[in-house]
Amino acid sequence: MRARWFAGALFGALALALTFLTLPVVAILVEESPGALVGSLDDPGVLDALWLSLRATLTAVVIIVVVGTPAAYLLATRRFRGRELVITLVELPLVMPPAVAGVALLAALGREGLIGGAIEDAGLRLVFETAGVVVALTFVAAPFYVRGAQVAFASVDRSWLEASRTLGCGEARTFLRIAIPAAAPGLLAGLALAWGRALGEFGATLIFAGSFRGRTQTAPLAIYERLGTDFTAALALSAVLVSVSAALLLSIKLLSGRWAFDAVH
Amino acid sequence: MRRLRIRLMLALLLVTALAGAGCGSDDNDSSSSKGGGDLVVSAAASLKTALTSYGEGFTQAKAQFSFAASDELAAQIRKGAKPDVFASANTKLPNELFAEKLVERPTVFASNRLVLAVPANSDKVRSLEDVAGDNVSVAIGAPAVPIGSYTRTVLAKLDAGTRKGILANVKTEEPDVAGISAKLQQGAADAGFLYFTDVEATNGKLKTIELPASLQPQVAYGVAIVKGTPKREAAQAFVDGLLKGAGAEALREAGFKPPPQ
């Protein structure tokens, strides 16, 4: 009896959470007829925005993985003074409002920012350029991956790593051949979160990089621009963005589930 | 006993869910006027300085403002948001909402003028012609926002060479005046088109380059009481004050001119 009411309560809570979290997503898809949604995607501005979102988030994710993976490995496997501080600093963008991230990036890398002048002298333009979008996305999304990767590396059995070294593999080979495959499901989960966050980024991109079709106007910015004039187009673009994000999350979930299965068997 | 516990549990779940739902709708719908005696005013971002100071001295009700781009605010009203007053940076949007029977008959309460704004510490742009020059970054408003549509009206009156030069230099189409102003203040953009009052509001960070009178669009601000407001009287007092009284004074203080005759 006791077990039954508790199970009921758990079920009820999940049902409530599910309803609350999916209702707005459903509303995006059913508010307009599918025909109207598809029709409003015909706008070249919409396609430009989606294409830019795809390119910019992919670039950001590659940068995040290449730099973030070894950094997270170090944080997970070494103890050193100030480690907690370093971890806090790396995770800080997680709790930063996007507007703060945008203002901070302008203050650091803008033309009159801390090192913005030096960057411009080196011939690199960020503000109002696609490169600036990538910078904003990387800044906001990187902590999601690094945090996930750090946890994944930390839960790899240390004896595997030691065995690998004992058997004559160097540090680098142990990292590449043992640590990364063992941590792969966690790394992928972190990657999915970071990618999703980057796809949805709005505030930091607008404040730091601006909004210009084909160059800095990502899908969320295009949605915002259409809100006032063409709500149907805003809905259509939202529907595409939600579908892409859902497909991304789901495929990585399936992939990492399979990976974990293979690792066991 | 066990029954009671189940009921309590369910009630708790329901309350939590409802509280969650309540929070959610508060965020999106800050302009809806349920409960409380606040007068909710949806106003164009460019009215921020003037209306905030008017609101502080407004006694009939506590005025609560939601400042954003006029087109966003109009879209919210079309989607069912119910502020008590809608003040727009043009007359087109209030007139449209009036035709759609969402607001009462609008009144024109102020006028503004479009200027070329540049960072105060920069000499890169000294005239409209300079804006078309090499290596100049220009920030303008998106086409749907009043500031963006006025800007395009001005550009359309220029000779083709200057217009093309300026358009080629446009690096960002911002969703509201605050975005344009910020990009100029930070020095990211060298020039932008803003309302005179926006430049005034930066306390010297930006400076104005006046546009010739022949290019100047008529920038008139319209205000309307939203239909069905439970605070009709306070709303009317608020609108009256904009035309004559404390609101009109606050508008002049911020650099707005009386409505065009």
mmCIF file of C-alpha atoms in Angstrom, chain A residues 1-2 5 9 12-13 16 20 31 106-107 110-113 125 127-129 206-212 215-216 224-225 227-229 231, chain B residues 2 5-6 9 13-14 17 20-21 71-72 75 78-79 121 124 135 137 142-144 170-175 183 185-190:
data_model
loop_
_atom_site.group_PDB
_atom_site.id
_atom_site.type_symbol
_atom_site.label_atom_id
_atom_site.label_comp_id
_atom_site.label_asym_id
_atom_site.label_seq_id
_atom_site.Cartn_x
_atom_site.Cartn_y
_atom_site.Cartn_z
ATOM 1 C CA MET A 1 0.000 0.000 0.000
ATOM 2 C CA ARG A 2 2.682 2.397 1.088
ATOM 3 C CA TRP A 5 0.965 5.736 -3.033
ATOM 4 C CA ALA A 9 3.124 10.454 -6.349
ATOM 5 C CA GLY A 12 2.043 12.336 -10.815
ATOM 6 C CA ALA A 13 5.106 14.541 -10.465
ATOM 7 C CA LEU A 16 3.017 17.337 -14.260
ATOM 8 C CA PHE A 20 4.409 21.794 -18.162
ATOM 9 C CA GLU A 31 -0.676 27.177 -33.413
ATOM 10 C CA LEU A 106 32.284 43.871 -25.629
ATOM 11 C CA ALA A 107 34.252 45.262 -22.704
ATOM 12 C CA GLY A 110 35.192 45.261 -28.437
ATOM 13 C CA ARG A 111 37.025 47.935 -30.371
ATOM 14 C CA GLU A 112 37.657 49.967 -27.221
ATOM 15 C CA GLY A 113 37.808 46.924 -24.971
ATOM 16 C CA ARG A 125 37.470 41.666 -36.698
ATOM 17 C CA VAL A 127 32.190 42.726 -33.587
ATOM 18 C CA PHE A 128 29.623 42.649 -36.438
ATOM 19 C CA GLU A 129 31.347 39.576 -37.935
ATOM 20 C CA LEU A 206 23.035 40.290 -30.144
ATOM 21 C CA ILE A 207 25.002 42.486 -27.749
ATOM 22 C CA PHE A 208 28.473 41.437 -28.849
ATOM 23 C CA ALA A 209 28.135 40.662 -32.550
ATOM 24 C CA GLY A 210 24.998 42.583 -33.574
ATOM 25 C CA SER A 211 22.298 41.361 -35.931
ATOM 26 C CA PHE A 212 22.820 41.339 -39.674
ATOM 27 C CA ARG A 215 26.572 37.503 -41.216
ATOM 28 C CA THR A 216 25.560 37.698 -37.555
ATOM 29 C CA TYR A 224 13.109 37.952 -32.426
ATOM 30 C CA GLU A 225 13.194 40.234 -35.468
ATOM 31 C CA LEU A 227 8.036 38.699 -33.647
ATOM 32 C CA GLY A 228 6.683 42.179 -34.286
ATOM 33 C CA THR A 229 5.788 41.782 -37.941
ATOM 34 C CA PHE A 231 4.379 35.923 -35.893
ATOM 35 C CA ARG B 2 -3.324 7.222 4.409
ATOM 36 C CA ARG B 5 -1.726 11.830 3.171
ATOM 37 C CA ILE B 6 -2.336 11.085 -0.490
ATOM 38 C CA MET B 9 0.583 15.066 -1.442
ATOM 39 C CA LEU B 13 1.965 18.849 -6.216
ATOM 40 C CA LEU B 14 -0.839 20.906 -7.668
ATOM 41 C CA ALA B 17 2.700 23.189 -10.464
ATOM 42 C CA GLY B 20 5.408 27.300 -11.444
ATOM 43 C CA ALA B 21 2.867 28.149 -14.114
ATOM 44 C CA ASP B 71 6.414 46.731 -32.673
ATOM 45 C CA GLU B 72 7.153 44.096 -30.002
ATOM 46 C CA ALA B 75 2.595 42.246 -31.079
ATOM 47 C CA ARG B 78 -2.294 41.451 -30.460
ATOM 48 C CA LYS B 79 -1.432 38.183 -28.708
ATOM 49 C CA ASN B 121 35.251 61.149 -28.826
ATOM 50 C CA LYS B 124 35.633 59.869 -38.101
ATOM 51 C CA ASN B 135 35.817 51.660 -43.306
ATOM 52 C CA SER B 137 30.608 50.894 -39.439
ATOM 53 C CA ALA B 142 15.657 46.639 -37.993
ATOM 54 C CA PRO B 143 12.983 47.440 -40.623
ATOM 55 C CA ALA B 144 10.075 46.494 -38.352
ATOM 56 C CA VAL B 170 25.474 48.963 -42.297
ATOM 57 C CA LYS B 171 26.933 46.289 -40.035
ATOM 58 C CA THR B 172 23.991 45.611 -37.740
ATOM 59 C CA GLU B 173 20.214 46.002 -37.690
ATOM 60 C CA GLU B 174 19.359 46.310 -34.017
ATOM 61 C CA PRO B 175 15.959 45.383 -32.575
ATOM 62 C CA LYS B 183 27.047 49.886 -30.136
ATOM 63 C CA GLN B 185 28.822 54.245 -27.014
ATOM 64 C CA GLN B 186 31.174 51.269 -27.030
ATOM 65 C CA GLY B 187 32.758 52.490 -30.249
ATOM 66 C CA ALA B 188 31.845 49.334 -32.137
ATOM 67 C CA ALA B 189 29.902 51.426 -34.644
ATOM 68 C CA ASP B 190 31.093 54.794 -35.976
#
